[in-house]
Amino acid sequence: MRLSVPVAISHGRVHRRLGLGPRSRLDLLRNLVTALVRHERIEAPWARADEMRGYAEKLIDYAKLGDTNERAMRMADFWLTVSIVFMAVIELKGNPLPPLIRPHRDTEKTLLNQLLKGYREDLQQATKG
Amino acid sequence: RVSSDGKPEKFQPPPKPVIIDKQKQKEERRFLSPEFIPPRGRTDPLKFYIERKDMIQRRRVFNIPEFYVGHVLAVTTADPHANEKTSRFVGICIQRGGKGLGATFVLRNVIEDQGVEICYELYNPRIQAIEVLKLEKRLDDNLMYLRDALPEYSTFDVNMKPVSRLDHEEVPVNKLQVRMKPKPWSKRWERPKYNIKGIKFELPESKMKAAQKWSQPWLEFDMLREYDTSKLEDKIWREVREGLKN
């Protein structure tokens, strides 16, 4: 339960009053959720973002149920106003274009790995000598 | 006998009889009374735990059978002013409300053309016996509309014999569509907020369409209103079973 009681909610209630009415409030939050899924980071008034957070987390829980679950798909159909397509790149081997910059998570060149490598070499030298 | 091979047939023992253990099948279906499930809120779970202990204590001494809305029950309570100090009331359960020790159920019956509803508390120490006379679930959770239905749907014989239970597995659902008295009713049952499936509406189409104006189609998509009780139920079911085993 949310313990930080927002100012705009009366005693015992859970939802804030946004927009013109309950339908308008859900439409507002729906647009925000779709924008969040599309851009992955959005800026909004604090109250709207706080309301939207709960719905976004619940939507992720529903998404975990999978593609074939009918209830999950109905929820997604309602909450995501636009079908968001995540693009990918595909290329043939031996193409003349310059190579794609794919960020790797853990390589030798990251600072932490370099420091650890130096530490390991120091230890080896200490044991040898 | 000689088989086609010419060799003597090996003795084939008869197939072993398959014993379907009804007791085991009954245990698989579990029923947790709705008043055990704590409501959603910021109260300390300790309060519900203490209440549950008291409820289990009462259930150990007095058997409260499994029943749903729509069952016909007979309740005997202790009454200091009655002849035999007990009073018996038979009726159909129209509503089950309250959580914890204050859980109630309302029984309705029509006696001598007068509709009578009595709200009993499940854990009231004055209640001496609860018998289930007829088992049937209805299409709704709340049968308050029987007040505005024709009296024949609420009349039950006071000396009714308990109907024997055939299946130990499923409670039968009665898909009865009830006919109503002419309007005005105590509540506008045709409105979608009550979500009643058990009435046969004989109203004109225009009235039914006008009632749909009050529908809130966004309510089923409001994810924060959902209260998932499955894990709570599991935990509480195990607790109750442990408590009642002794």
CSV table of N, CA and C in Angstrom, one decimal, chain B residues 25-122:
chain,number,residue,atom,x,y,z
B,25,GLN,N,-10.9,-37.9,-3.8
B,25,GLN,CA,-11.4,-37.0,-4.8
B,25,GLN,C,-12.0,-35.8,-4.1
B,26,LYS,N,-12.6,-36.1,-3.0
B,26,LYS,CA,-13.3,-35.0,-2.2
B,26,LYS,C,-12.2,-34.0,-1.7
B,27,GLU,N,-11.0,-34.5,-1.3
B,27,GLU,CA,-10.0,-33.6,-0.7
B,27,GLU,C,-9.5,-32.7,-1.8
B,28,GLU,N,-9.5,-33.1,-3.0
B,28,GLU,CA,-8.9,-32.3,-4.1
B,28,GLU,C,-9.6,-31.0,-4.2
B,29,ARG,N,-11.0,-31.0,-4.0
B,29,ARG,CA,-11.7,-29.8,-4.2
B,29,ARG,C,-11.7,-29.1,-2.9
B,30,ARG,N,-11.3,-27.8,-2.8
B,30,ARG,CA,-11.2,-27.2,-1.6
B,30,ARG,C,-12.1,-25.9,-1.6
B,31,PHE,N,-12.7,-25.7,-0.4
B,31,PHE,CA,-13.6,-24.6,-0.3
B,31,PHE,C,-13.2,-23.8,0.9
B,32,LEU,N,-12.9,-22.5,0.7
B,32,LEU,CA,-12.5,-21.6,1.8
B,32,LEU,C,-13.7,-20.6,1.9
B,33,SER,N,-14.3,-20.6,3.2
B,33,SER,CA,-15.4,-19.7,3.4
B,33,SER,C,-14.9,-18.2,3.1
B,34,PRO,N,-15.8,-17.4,2.4
B,34,PRO,CA,-15.3,-16.1,2.0
B,34,PRO,C,-14.9,-15.2,3.2
B,35,GLU,N,-15.4,-15.4,4.4
B,35,GLU,CA,-15.1,-14.5,5.5
B,35,GLU,C,-13.7,-14.6,6.0
B,36,PHE,N,-13.0,-15.7,5.6
B,36,PHE,CA,-11.6,-15.9,6.0
B,36,PHE,C,-10.7,-14.9,5.3
B,37,ILE,N,-11.1,-14.6,4.0
B,37,ILE,CA,-10.2,-13.8,3.2
B,37,ILE,C,-10.2,-12.3,3.7
B,38,PRO,N,-9.1,-11.8,4.1
B,38,PRO,CA,-9.1,-10.4,4.7
B,38,PRO,C,-9.3,-9.4,3.5
B,39,PRO,N,-10.0,-8.3,3.8
B,39,PRO,CA,-10.2,-7.3,2.8
B,39,PRO,C,-8.9,-6.5,2.5
B,40,ARG,N,-8.9,-5.8,1.4
B,40,ARG,CA,-7.8,-5.1,1.0
B,40,ARG,C,-7.7,-3.8,1.8
B,41,GLY,N,-6.5,-3.6,2.4
B,41,GLY,CA,-6.5,-2.3,3.2
B,41,GLY,C,-5.1,-2.2,3.9
B,42,ARG,N,-5.0,-1.3,4.8
B,42,ARG,CA,-3.8,-1.1,5.5
B,42,ARG,C,-3.8,-1.6,6.9
B,43,THR,N,-4.7,-2.5,7.3
B,43,THR,CA,-4.8,-3.0,8.7
B,43,THR,C,-3.6,-4.0,8.9
B,44,ASP,N,-3.2,-4.1,10.1
B,44,ASP,CA,-2.2,-5.1,10.5
B,44,ASP,C,-2.7,-6.5,10.3
B,45,PRO,N,-1.9,-7.3,9.6
B,45,PRO,CA,-2.4,-8.7,9.4
B,45,PRO,C,-2.5,-9.5,10.8
B,46,LEU,N,-1.9,-8.9,11.8
B,46,LEU,CA,-2.1,-9.6,13.1
B,46,LEU,C,-3.5,-9.7,13.6
B,47,LYS,N,-4.2,-8.6,13.3
B,47,LYS,CA,-5.7,-8.5,13.6
B,47,LYS,C,-6.4,-9.7,13.0
B,48,PHE,N,-6.1,-9.9,11.7
B,48,PHE,CA,-6.8,-11.0,10.9
B,48,PHE,C,-6.4,-12.3,11.5
B,49,TYR,N,-5.2,-12.4,11.9
B,49,TYR,CA,-4.6,-13.7,12.4
B,49,TYR,C,-5.4,-14.1,13.7
B,50,ILE,N,-5.5,-13.1,14.5
B,50,ILE,CA,-6.2,-13.4,15.8
B,50,ILE,C,-7.6,-13.8,15.6
B,51,GLU,N,-8.2,-13.0,14.6
B,51,GLU,CA,-9.6,-13.3,14.3
B,51,GLU,C,-9.8,-14.7,13.8
B,52,ARG,N,-8.9,-15.1,12.9
B,52,ARG,CA,-8.9,-16.4,12.3
B,52,ARG,C,-8.8,-17.5,13.4
B,53,LYS,N,-7.9,-17.2,14.4
B,53,LYS,CA,-7.8,-18.2,15.4
B,53,LYS,C,-9.1,-18.4,16.2
B,54,ASP,N,-9.8,-17.3,16.4
B,54,ASP,CA,-11.1,-17.4,17.1
B,54,ASP,C,-12.1,-18.1,16.2
B,55,MET,N,-12.1,-17.8,14.9
B,55,MET,CA,-13.0,-18.5,14.0
B,55,MET,C,-12.8,-20.0,14.0
B,56,ILE,N,-11.5,-20.4,13.9
B,56,ILE,CA,-11.2,-21.8,13.9
B,56,ILE,C,-11.6,-22.5,15.2
B,57,GLN,N,-11.5,-21.8,16.3
B,57,GLN,CA,-11.9,-22.3,17.6
B,57,GLN,C,-13.4,-22.6,17.6
B,58,ARG,N,-14.1,-21.6,17.1
B,58,ARG,CA,-15.6,-21.8,17.0
B,58,ARG,C,-16.0,-23.0,16.1
B,59,ARG,N,-15.3,-23.1,15.0
B,59,ARG,CA,-15.6,-24.1,14.0
B,59,ARG,C,-15.3,-25.5,14.5
B,60,ARG,N,-14.3,-25.6,15.4
B,60,ARG,CA,-14.0,-26.9,16.0
B,60,ARG,C,-15.1,-27.4,16.8
B,61,VAL,N,-15.8,-26.4,17.5
B,61,VAL,CA,-16.9,-26.9,18.4
B,61,VAL,C,-18.2,-27.0,17.7
B,62,PHE,N,-18.4,-26.2,16.7
B,62,PHE,CA,-19.7,-26.1,16.0
B,62,PHE,C,-19.5,-26.3,14.5
B,63,ASN,N,-20.2,-27.1,13.8
B,63,ASN,CA,-19.9,-27.4,12.4
B,63,ASN,C,-20.7,-26.4,11.6
B,64,ILE,N,-19.9,-25.5,10.8
B,64,ILE,CA,-20.6,-24.6,9.9
B,64,ILE,C,-20.3,-25.2,8.5
B,65,PRO,N,-21.4,-25.7,7.8
B,65,PRO,CA,-21.3,-26.4,6.6
B,65,PRO,C,-20.9,-25.4,5.4
B,66,GLU,N,-20.4,-26.0,4.4
B,66,GLU,CA,-20.1,-25.2,3.2
B,66,GLU,C,-21.4,-24.8,2.5
B,67,PHE,N,-21.6,-23.5,2.3
B,67,PHE,CA,-22.8,-23.1,1.6
B,67,PHE,C,-22.5,-21.9,0.8
B,68,TYR,N,-23.3,-21.7,-0.3
B,68,TYR,CA,-23.2,-20.5,-1.1
B,68,TYR,C,-24.5,-19.7,-1.1
B,69,VAL,N,-24.5,-18.6,-1.9
B,69,VAL,CA,-25.7,-17.9,-2.0
B,69,VAL,C,-26.7,-18.7,-2.9
B,70,GLY,N,-27.9,-18.9,-2.5
B,70,GLY,CA,-28.8,-19.7,-3.3
B,70,GLY,C,-29.2,-21.0,-2.6
B,71,HIS,N,-28.4,-21.4,-1.6
B,71,HIS,CA,-28.7,-22.6,-0.8
B,71,HIS,C,-29.9,-22.3,0.1
B,72,VAL,N,-30.7,-23.4,0.4
B,72,VAL,CA,-31.8,-23.3,1.3
B,72,VAL,C,-31.3,-23.8,2.6
B,73,LEU,N,-31.3,-23.0,3.7
B,73,LEU,CA,-30.7,-23.4,5.0
B,73,LEU,C,-31.8,-23.4,6.0
B,74,ALA,N,-31.6,-24.2,7.1
B,74,ALA,CA,-32.4,-24.1,8.3
B,74,ALA,C,-31.5,-23.8,9.5
B,75,VAL,N,-31.8,-22.7,10.2
B,75,VAL,CA,-31.0,-22.3,11.3
B,75,VAL,C,-31.8,-22.4,12.6
B,76,THR,N,-31.3,-23.1,13.6
B,76,THR,CA,-31.9,-23.1,14.9
B,76,THR,C,-31.1,-22.3,15.9
B,77,THR,N,-31.8,-21.2,16.5
B,77,THR,CA,-31.1,-20.4,17.4
B,77,THR,C,-31.7,-20.5,18.8
B,78,ALA,N,-30.9,-20.2,19.8
B,78,ALA,CA,-31.5,-20.2,21.2
B,78,ALA,C,-32.3,-19.0,21.4
B,79,ASP,N,-33.5,-19.1,21.9
B,79,ASP,CA,-34.4,-18.0,22.1
B,79,ASP,C,-35.0,-18.1,23.5
B,80,PRO,N,-34.7,-17.2,24.4
B,80,PRO,CA,-35.2,-17.3,25.7
B,80,PRO,C,-36.7,-17.2,25.8
B,81,HIS,N,-37.4,-16.6,24.9
B,81,HIS,CA,-38.8,-16.4,25.0
B,81,HIS,C,-39.6,-17.4,24.2
B,82,ALA,N,-39.0,-18.4,23.5
B,82,ALA,CA,-39.8,-19.4,22.8
B,82,ALA,C,-40.1,-20.5,23.7
B,83,ASN,N,-41.1,-21.4,23.3
B,83,ASN,CA,-41.6,-22.5,24.1
B,83,ASN,C,-40.5,-23.4,24.5
B,84,GLU,N,-39.8,-23.9,23.4
B,84,GLU,CA,-38.7,-24.9,23.7
B,84,GLU,C,-37.4,-24.2,23.7
B,85,LYS,N,-37.3,-22.9,24.0
B,85,LYS,CA,-36.1,-22.2,24.1
B,85,LYS,C,-35.3,-22.2,22.8
B,86,THR,N,-35.8,-22.7,21.7
B,86,THR,CA,-35.1,-22.7,20.4
B,86,THR,C,-36.1,-22.2,19.3
B,87,SER,N,-35.6,-21.5,18.3
B,87,SER,CA,-36.4,-21.1,17.2
B,87,SER,C,-35.8,-21.5,15.9
B,88,ARG,N,-36.5,-22.1,15.0
B,88,ARG,CA,-36.0,-22.6,13.7
B,88,ARG,C,-36.5,-21.7,12.6
B,89,PHE,N,-35.6,-21.3,11.7
B,89,PHE,CA,-36.0,-20.6,10.5
B,89,PHE,C,-35.4,-21.2,9.3
B,90,VAL,N,-36.2,-21.4,8.3
B,90,VAL,CA,-35.8,-21.9,7.0
B,90,VAL,C,-35.9,-20.9,5.9
B,91,GLY,N,-34.8,-20.8,5.1
B,91,GLY,CA,-34.9,-19.7,4.1
B,91,GLY,C,-33.8,-19.9,3.1
B,92,ILE,N,-33.9,-19.1,2.0
B,92,ILE,CA,-32.8,-19.2,1.0
B,92,ILE,C,-31.8,-18.1,1.3
B,93,CYS,N,-30.6,-18.4,1.2
B,93,CYS,CA,-29.5,-17.5,1.5
B,93,CYS,C,-29.4,-16.5,0.3
B,94,ILE,N,-29.6,-15.2,0.6
B,94,ILE,CA,-29.6,-14.2,-0.5
B,94,ILE,C,-28.3,-13.4,-0.5
B,95,GLN,N,-27.6,-13.4,0.6
B,95,GLN,CA,-26.4,-12.6,0.6
B,95,GLN,C,-25.5,-13.1,1.7
B,96,ARG,N,-24.2,-13.0,1.4
B,96,ARG,CA,-23.2,-13.4,2.5
B,96,ARG,C,-22.3,-12.2,2.6
B,97,GLY,N,-22.3,-11.5,3.7
B,97,GLY,CA,-21.5,-10.3,3.9
B,97,GLY,C,-20.6,-10.4,5.1
B,98,GLY,N,-19.7,-9.4,5.2
B,98,GLY,CA,-18.8,-9.2,6.3
B,98,GLY,C,-17.6,-10.1,6.3
B,99,LYS,N,-16.6,-9.7,7.0
B,99,LYS,CA,-15.4,-10.5,7.0
B,99,LYS,C,-15.0,-10.8,8.4
B,100,GLY,N,-14.3,-11.9,8.7
B,100,GLY,CA,-13.9,-12.2,10.1
B,100,GLY,C,-15.0,-12.7,10.9
B,101,LEU,N,-15.0,-12.4,12.2
B,101,LEU,CA,-16.0,-12.9,13.1
B,101,LEU,C,-17.4,-12.3,12.9
B,102,GLY,N,-17.5,-11.2,12.2
B,102,GLY,CA,-18.8,-10.5,12.0
B,102,GLY,C,-19.5,-11.0,10.8
B,103,ALA,N,-19.0,-12.1,10.2
B,103,ALA,CA,-19.6,-12.5,8.9
B,103,ALA,C,-21.1,-12.9,9.1
B,104,THR,N,-21.9,-12.4,8.1
B,104,THR,CA,-23.3,-12.6,8.2
B,104,THR,C,-23.9,-13.3,7.0
B,105,PHE,N,-25.0,-13.9,7.1
B,105,PHE,CA,-25.8,-14.3,5.9
B,105,PHE,C,-27.2,-14.0,6.1
B,106,VAL,N,-27.9,-13.7,5.0
B,106,VAL,CA,-29.3,-13.3,5.1
B,106,VAL,C,-30.2,-14.4,4.5
B,107,LEU,N,-31.1,-14.8,5.3
B,107,LEU,CA,-32.0,-15.9,4.8
B,107,LEU,C,-33.4,-15.3,4.6
B,108,ARG,N,-34.0,-15.6,3.5
B,108,ARG,CA,-35.3,-15.0,3.1
B,108,ARG,C,-36.3,-16.2,2.9
B,109,ASN,N,-37.5,-15.9,3.4
B,109,ASN,CA,-38.6,-16.8,3.2
B,109,ASN,C,-39.9,-16.0,3.2
B,110,VAL,N,-40.9,-16.6,2.6
B,110,VAL,CA,-42.3,-15.9,2.6
B,110,VAL,C,-43.2,-16.8,3.4
B,111,ILE,N,-43.6,-16.2,4.6
B,111,ILE,CA,-44.4,-17.0,5.5
B,111,ILE,C,-45.8,-16.3,5.6
B,112,GLU,N,-46.8,-17.0,5.2
B,112,GLU,CA,-48.2,-16.5,5.3
B,112,GLU,C,-48.3,-15.2,4.5
B,113,ASP,N,-47.8,-15.2,3.3
B,113,ASP,CA,-47.8,-14.0,2.4
B,113,ASP,C,-47.0,-12.8,2.9
B,114,GLN,N,-46.2,-13.0,3.9
B,114,GLN,CA,-45.3,-11.9,4.3
B,114,GLN,C,-43.9,-12.3,4.1
B,115,GLY,N,-43.1,-11.5,3.4
B,115,GLY,CA,-41.7,-11.8,3.2
B,115,GLY,C,-40.9,-11.5,4.4
B,116,VAL,N,-40.1,-12.5,4.8
B,116,VAL,CA,-39.3,-12.3,6.1
B,116,VAL,C,-37.9,-12.5,5.7
B,117,GLU,N,-37.0,-11.6,6.2
B,117,GLU,CA,-35.6,-11.8,6.0
B,117,GLU,C,-34.9,-11.7,7.3
B,118,ILE,N,-34.1,-12.7,7.6
B,118,ILE,CA,-33.3,-12.6,8.9
B,118,ILE,C,-31.8,-12.7,8.6
B,119,CYS,N,-31.1,-11.7,9.2
B,119,CYS,CA,-29.7,-11.7,9.0
B,119,CYS,C,-29.0,-12.4,10.2
B,120,TYR,N,-28.4,-13.5,10.0
B,120,TYR,CA,-27.7,-14.2,11.0
B,120,TYR,C,-26.2,-14.0,11.0
B,121,GLU,N,-25.6,-14.1,12.1
B,121,GLU,CA,-24.1,-14.0,12.2
B,121,GLU,C,-23.6,-15.4,12.2
B,122,LEU,N,-22.6,-15.8,11.4
B,122,LEU,CA,-22.1,-17.2,11.3
B,122,LEU,C,-21.5,-17.6,12.7
